[in-house]
């Protein structure tokens, strides 16, 4: 009813636009063709008298449907042009949007692949880091990596046990005592190939056993020197004692036991033998 005067006739434009957005290219063309056919059928059918025209306006004189005049043909041409233009514009816009959607989906797929690759790389890095941490934790030396501002960035298990009551302070001595043990610290700056300082590595080595061994070796060396000195002294003392003993025996052989110096010579010989025994011991 109402034909070309029907105010809902422009909804064909909405249908054509919607079809171009949600349907395939072929289906959208079928909807466009159907809309054109319906509009043409309404105008031509009413104009030829095949279809009855019912004016929907309150003022029937303002209706121009029901006759195939220039105004009806102009409205028909305008509707056809509007439908075709809307279809072409929507199809072009939809094609661009779908192209952008495909590109976006391709980018998302690439990002997903890159994300998986980064996840694999991160897992590999974490594995290597855990392996490195396990290797360094097995070291007997306490290894600590400090940033340029003095913050601890990395440490092994030995270092954490050593510094659990406080980290190494600035200017720490090369040799220090901790928990009843003696440690020897060495420092080395960490730099890139371009000379940029990344931090400082401090290695604290437990030298308690080594120092004890050095003390034992020093004591043994001292005792060895004392032994050599005692041997030399004993040898030098034994020479005059041997002379005293020899001449005492010789003198005793030439005197009778009743001689007043006989007992004195026996005392000299007895004390000489005692000195020789002492130096031997």
Tab-separated table of C-alpha atoms in Angstrom:
chain	number	residue	atom	x	y	z
A	1	UNK	CA	0.000	0.000	0.000
A	2	UNK	CA	1.188	3.497	-0.750
A	3	UNK	CA	3.595	2.368	-3.425
A	4	UNK	CA	6.309	4.877	-4.063
A	5	UNK	CA	4.758	7.197	-1.456
A	6	UNK	CA	5.295	4.606	1.284
A	7	UNK	CA	7.756	6.143	3.831
A	8	UNK	CA	9.194	2.669	4.550
A	9	UNK	CA	10.388	2.255	0.970
A	10	UNK	CA	13.893	3.674	1.805
A	11	UNK	CA	14.379	0.702	4.165
A	12	UNK	CA	15.433	-1.192	1.024
A	13	UNK	CA	18.657	0.830	1.305
A	14	UNK	CA	19.180	-0.526	4.823
A	15	UNK	CA	18.629	-4.081	3.599
A	16	UNK	CA	21.098	-3.643	0.736
A	17	UNK	CA	23.721	-2.131	3.072
A	18	UNK	CA	23.217	-4.899	5.642
A	19	UNK	CA	23.449	-7.585	2.941
A	20	UNK	CA	26.775	-6.194	1.698
A	21	UNK	CA	28.139	-6.268	5.244
A	22	UNK	CA	27.043	-9.693	6.466
A	23	UNK	CA	26.541	-11.731	3.266
A	24	UNK	CA	28.837	-12.949	0.545
A	25	UNK	CA	29.316	-10.945	-2.658
A	26	UNK	CA	26.930	-13.138	-4.668
A	27	UNK	CA	24.194	-13.101	-2.013
A	28	UNK	CA	24.503	-9.308	-1.636
A	29	UNK	CA	24.067	-8.890	-5.409
A	30	UNK	CA	20.922	-11.060	-5.249
A	31	UNK	CA	19.508	-8.850	-2.469
A	32	UNK	CA	20.331	-5.741	-4.519
A	33	UNK	CA	18.658	-7.236	-7.568
A	34	UNK	CA	15.605	-8.213	-5.536
A	35	UNK	CA	15.329	-4.703	-4.055
A	36	UNK	CA	15.620	-3.098	-7.500
A	37	UNK	CA	13.044	-5.516	-8.862
A	38	UNK	CA	10.600	-4.784	-6.034
A	39	UNK	CA	10.945	-1.004	-6.383
A	40	UNK	CA	10.559	-1.217	-10.154
A	41	UNK	CA	7.574	-3.549	-9.776
A	42	UNK	CA	5.863	-1.148	-7.377
A	43	UNK	CA	6.379	1.939	-9.543
A	44	UNK	CA	5.746	0.286	-12.894
A	45	UNK	CA	2.912	-1.848	-11.567
A	46	UNK	CA	1.046	1.146	-10.104
A	47	UNK	CA	1.855	3.294	-13.110
A	48	UNK	CA	0.424	0.727	-15.496
A	49	UNK	CA	-2.600	0.097	-13.285
A	50	UNK	CA	-1.749	-3.549	-12.609
A	51	UNK	CA	-1.280	-2.830	-8.889
A	52	UNK	CA	-3.768	-0.617	-7.040
A	53	UNK	CA	-2.346	2.478	-5.379
A	54	UNK	CA	-3.442	3.398	-1.858
A	55	UNK	CA	-2.278	6.811	-0.741
A	56	UNK	CA	-1.009	6.802	2.870
A	57	UNK	CA	-0.910	10.564	3.193
A	58	UNK	CA	-3.664	12.520	4.881
A	59	UNK	CA	-3.687	14.898	1.934
A	60	UNK	CA	-4.464	12.722	-1.054
A	61	UNK	CA	-3.693	15.521	-3.442
A	62	UNK	CA	-0.013	15.403	-2.435
A	63	UNK	CA	0.276	11.760	-3.503
A	64	UNK	CA	1.921	11.232	-6.868
A	65	UNK	CA	1.844	7.422	-6.917
A	66	UNK	CA	-0.427	5.477	-9.162
A	67	UNK	CA	0.664	7.309	-12.338
A	68	UNK	CA	3.776	6.782	-14.388
A	69	UNK	CA	4.811	10.417	-14.734
A	70	UNK	CA	8.151	12.208	-14.566
A	71	UNK	CA	8.062	12.520	-10.794
A	72	UNK	CA	7.517	8.795	-10.383
A	73	UNK	CA	10.285	8.011	-12.844
A	74	UNK	CA	12.572	10.501	-11.038
A	75	UNK	CA	11.857	8.855	-7.675
A	76	UNK	CA	12.390	5.447	-9.258
A	77	UNK	CA	15.698	6.585	-10.763
A	78	UNK	CA	16.715	8.108	-7.441
A	79	UNK	CA	15.886	4.914	-5.571
A	80	UNK	CA	17.760	2.798	-8.112
A	81	UNK	CA	20.781	5.112	-7.979
A	82	UNK	CA	20.670	5.176	-4.178
A	83	UNK	CA	20.463	1.396	-3.926
A	84	UNK	CA	23.279	0.809	-6.425
A	85	UNK	CA	25.494	3.512	-4.920
A	86	UNK	CA	24.890	2.247	-1.389
A	87	UNK	CA	25.689	-1.286	-2.494
A	88	UNK	CA	28.931	-0.266	-4.243
A	89	UNK	CA	30.046	1.989	-1.391
A	90	UNK	CA	29.242	-0.570	1.279
A	91	UNK	CA	30.891	-3.354	-0.719
A	92	UNK	CA	34.052	-1.268	-1.162
A	93	UNK	CA	34.103	-0.278	2.498
A	94	UNK	CA	33.417	-3.837	3.606
A	95	UNK	CA	36.152	-5.149	1.329
A	96	UNK	CA	38.614	-2.749	2.935
A	97	UNK	CA	37.427	-3.645	6.400
A	98	UNK	CA	37.716	-7.350	5.643
A	99	UNK	CA	41.157	-6.806	4.171
A	100	UNK	CA	42.126	-4.958	7.331
A	101	UNK	CA	40.587	-7.757	9.373
A	102	UNK	CA	42.592	-10.365	7.486
A	103	UNK	CA	45.735	-8.331	7.949
A	104	UNK	CA	44.911	-7.926	11.632
A	105	UNK	CA	44.309	-11.659	11.976
A	106	UNK	CA	47.577	-12.346	10.168
A	107	UNK	CA	49.319	-9.941	12.524
A	108	UNK	CA	47.680	-11.644	15.500
A	109	UNK	CA	48.845	-15.021	14.183
A	110	UNK	CA	52.364	-13.653	13.718
A	111	UNK	CA	52.268	-12.207	17.219
A	112	UNK	CA	51.044	-15.541	18.570
A	113	UNK	CA	53.914	-17.315	16.836
A	114	UNK	CA	56.335	-14.680	18.118
A	115	UNK	CA	54.849	-15.053	21.606
A	116	UNK	CA	55.383	-18.801	21.497
A	117	UNK	CA	58.925	-18.293	20.223
A	118	UNK	CA	59.624	-15.786	22.985
A	119	UNK	CA	58.119	-18.183	25.515
A	120	UNK	CA	60.390	-20.960	24.244
A	121	UNK	CA	63.361	-18.597	24.330
A	122	UNK	CA	62.483	-17.485	27.845
A	123	UNK	CA	62.103	-21.094	28.958
A	124	UNK	CA	65.504	-21.896	27.436
A	125	UNK	CA	67.034	-18.871	29.184
A	126	UNK	CA	65.459	-19.873	32.494
A	127	UNK	CA	66.790	-23.408	32.014
A	128	UNK	CA	70.294	-22.106	31.328
A	129	UNK	CA	70.011	-19.708	34.259
A	130	UNK	CA	68.915	-22.531	36.566
A	131	UNK	CA	71.758	-24.679	35.284
A	132	UNK	CA	74.257	-21.858	35.805
A	133	UNK	CA	72.830	-21.207	39.274
A	134	UNK	CA	73.152	-24.897	40.153
A	135	UNK	CA	76.752	-24.964	38.900
A	136	UNK	CA	77.727	-21.828	40.811
A	137	UNK	CA	75.901	-23.020	43.939
A	138	UNK	CA	78.178	-26.083	43.944
A	139	UNK	CA	81.272	-23.870	44.170
A	140	UNK	CA	83.048	-23.726	47.511
A	141	UNK	CA	83.901	-20.064	46.919
A	142	UNK	CA	81.338	-17.369	47.756
A	143	UNK	CA	80.532	-15.530	44.488
A	144	UNK	CA	78.642	-12.213	44.599
A	145	UNK	CA	77.785	-9.914	41.673
A	146	UNK	CA	77.224	-6.278	42.631
A	147	UNK	CA	75.709	-3.477	40.544
A	148	UNK	CA	77.638	-0.213	40.100
A	149	UNK	CA	75.631	1.301	42.977
A	150	UNK	CA	76.455	-1.597	45.300
A	151	UNK	CA	73.240	-3.654	45.153
A	152	UNK	CA	73.558	-7.447	45.101
A	153	UNK	CA	72.307	-8.721	41.731
A	154	UNK	CA	73.451	-12.322	41.905
A	155	UNK	CA	74.992	-14.660	44.461
A	156	UNK	CA	75.513	-18.370	44.982
A	157	UNK	CA	74.500	-20.501	47.938
A	158	UNK	CA	77.880	-20.127	49.661
A	159	UNK	CA	77.662	-16.331	49.426
A	160	UNK	CA	74.112	-16.285	50.794
A	161	UNK	CA	75.222	-18.363	53.759
A	162	UNK	CA	78.236	-16.132	54.283
A	163	UNK	CA	76.419	-12.781	54.017
A	164	UNK	CA	73.028	-13.746	55.511
A	165	UNK	CA	73.575	-11.243	58.342
A	166	UNK	CA	74.570	-8.443	55.980
A	167	UNK	CA	76.179	-8.032	52.607
A	168	UNK	CA	79.797	-7.080	51.926
A	169	UNK	CA	80.364	-3.432	52.688
A	170	UNK	CA	82.323	-0.977	50.628
A	171	UNK	CA	86.050	-1.235	51.163
A	172	UNK	CA	85.863	-4.700	52.744
A	173	UNK	CA	89.353	-6.060	53.584
A	174	UNK	CA	91.012	-8.581	51.303
A	175	UNK	CA	91.249	-11.012	54.231
A	176	UNK	CA	88.530	-11.142	56.862
A	177	UNK	CA	86.982	-13.488	59.382
A	178	UNK	CA	83.369	-14.629	59.364
A	179	UNK	CA	81.677	-17.222	61.584
A	180	UNK	CA	84.995	-18.469	62.888
A	181	UNK	CA	86.447	-18.962	59.395
A	182	UNK	CA	88.981	-16.899	57.502
A	183	UNK	CA	88.178	-15.718	53.976
A	184	UNK	CA	90.245	-14.110	51.261
A	185	UNK	CA	88.319	-11.755	48.944
A	186	UNK	CA	89.198	-10.784	45.383
A	187	UNK	CA	87.429	-8.164	43.238
A	188	UNK	CA	87.038	-7.904	39.484
A	189	UNK	CA	84.968	-5.348	37.472
A	190	UNK	CA	82.561	-6.699	34.827
A	191	UNK	CA	82.635	-4.702	31.577
A	192	UNK	CA	81.090	-5.057	28.125
A	193	UNK	CA	83.068	-5.108	24.898
A	194	UNK	CA	82.391	-1.359	24.649
A	195	UNK	CA	83.907	-0.667	28.045
A	196	UNK	CA	80.613	-0.141	29.886
A	197	UNK	CA	80.826	-1.200	33.524
A	198	UNK	CA	78.053	-3.633	34.451
A	199	UNK	CA	79.088	-4.239	38.038
A	200	UNK	CA	81.640	-5.908	40.274
A	201	UNK	CA	82.240	-9.571	40.996
A	202	UNK	CA	83.565	-10.452	44.434
A	203	UNK	CA	84.867	-13.941	45.170
A	204	UNK	CA	85.409	-14.824	48.825
A	205	UNK	CA	87.509	-17.970	49.261
A	206	UNK	CA	87.680	-19.921	52.501
A	207	UNK	CA	91.396	-20.099	53.347
A	208	UNK	CA	91.062	-21.370	56.920
A	209	UNK	CA	92.413	-24.840	56.159
A	210	UNK	CA	95.194	-23.398	54.037
A	211	UNK	CA	96.311	-21.067	56.814
A	212	UNK	CA	96.284	-23.930	59.308
A	213	UNK	CA	98.373	-25.997	56.910
A	214	UNK	CA	100.768	-23.110	56.414
A	215	UNK	CA	101.171	-22.798	60.181
A	216	UNK	CA	101.927	-26.528	60.447
A	217	UNK	CA	104.419	-26.306	57.612
A	218	UNK	CA	106.064	-23.267	59.209
A	219	UNK	CA	106.258	-25.092	62.538
A	220	UNK	CA	107.746	-28.160	60.870
A	221	UNK	CA	110.261	-25.981	59.056
A	222	UNK	CA	111.188	-24.270	62.301
A	223	UNK	CA	111.638	-27.632	64.007
A	224	UNK	CA	113.759	-28.803	61.098
A	225	UNK	CA	115.972	-25.736	61.452
A	226	UNK	CA	116.204	-26.278	65.213
A	227	UNK	CA	117.130	-29.913	64.633
A	228	UNK	CA	119.890	-28.978	62.191
A	229	UNK	CA	121.146	-26.337	64.587
A	230	UNK	CA	121.120	-28.824	67.476
A	231	UNK	CA	123.054	-31.329	65.376
A	232	UNK	CA	125.701	-28.744	64.516
A	233	UNK	CA	125.937	-27.559	68.134
A	234	UNK	CA	126.159	-31.134	69.398
A	235	UNK	CA	128.917	-31.884	66.910
A	236	UNK	CA	130.867	-28.782	67.885
A	237	UNK	CA	130.478	-29.530	71.608
A	238	UNK	CA	131.369	-33.211	71.238
A	239	UNK	CA	134.760	-32.366	69.742
A	240	UNK	CA	136.199	-30.625	72.835
A	241	UNK	CA	134.407	-33.111	75.133
A	242	UNK	CA	136.107	-35.963	73.262
A	243	UNK	CA	139.480	-34.268	73.729
A	244	UNK	CA	138.804	-33.809	77.477
A	245	UNK	CA	137.708	-37.436	77.806
A	246	UNK	CA	140.679	-38.731	75.829
A	247	UNK	CA	143.272	-36.823	77.805
A	248	UNK	CA	141.566	-37.748	81.096
A	249	UNK	CA	141.784	-41.436	80.198
A	250	UNK	CA	145.399	-41.006	79.140
A	251	UNK	CA	146.246	-39.282	82.414
A	252	UNK	CA	144.479	-41.897	84.484
A	253	UNK	CA	146.489	-44.591	82.740
A	254	UNK	CA	149.699	-42.994	83.858
A	255	UNK	CA	148.726	-42.485	87.540
A	256	UNK	CA	148.240	-44.907	90.369
A	257	UNK	CA	144.880	-44.999	92.192
A	258	UNK	CA	146.654	-43.633	95.328
A	259	UNK	CA	147.565	-40.413	93.487
A	260	UNK	CA	145.763	-37.337	94.917
A	261	UNK	CA	144.672	-36.214	91.412
A	262	UNK	CA	143.364	-39.645	90.398
A	263	UNK	CA	139.890	-39.013	91.829
A	264	UNK	CA	139.811	-35.556	90.207
A	265	UNK	CA	140.562	-37.039	86.821
A	266	UNK	CA	137.810	-39.652	87.328
A	267	UNK	CA	135.356	-36.826	88.099
A	268	UNK	CA	136.436	-34.981	84.938
A	269	UNK	CA	136.052	-38.145	82.828
A	270	UNK	CA	132.620	-38.941	84.336
A	271	UNK	CA	131.302	-35.419	83.658
A	272	UNK	CA	132.726	-35.439	80.123
A	273	UNK	CA	130.833	-38.692	79.403
A	274	UNK	CA	127.684	-37.125	80.863
A	275	UNK	CA	128.022	-34.071	78.579
A	276	UNK	CA	128.513	-36.337	75.576
A	277	UNK	CA	125.353	-38.306	76.473
A	278	UNK	CA	123.346	-35.071	76.860
A	279	UNK	CA	124.398	-33.723	73.472
A	280	UNK	CA	123.609	-37.125	71.912
A	281	UNK	CA	120.115	-37.074	73.353
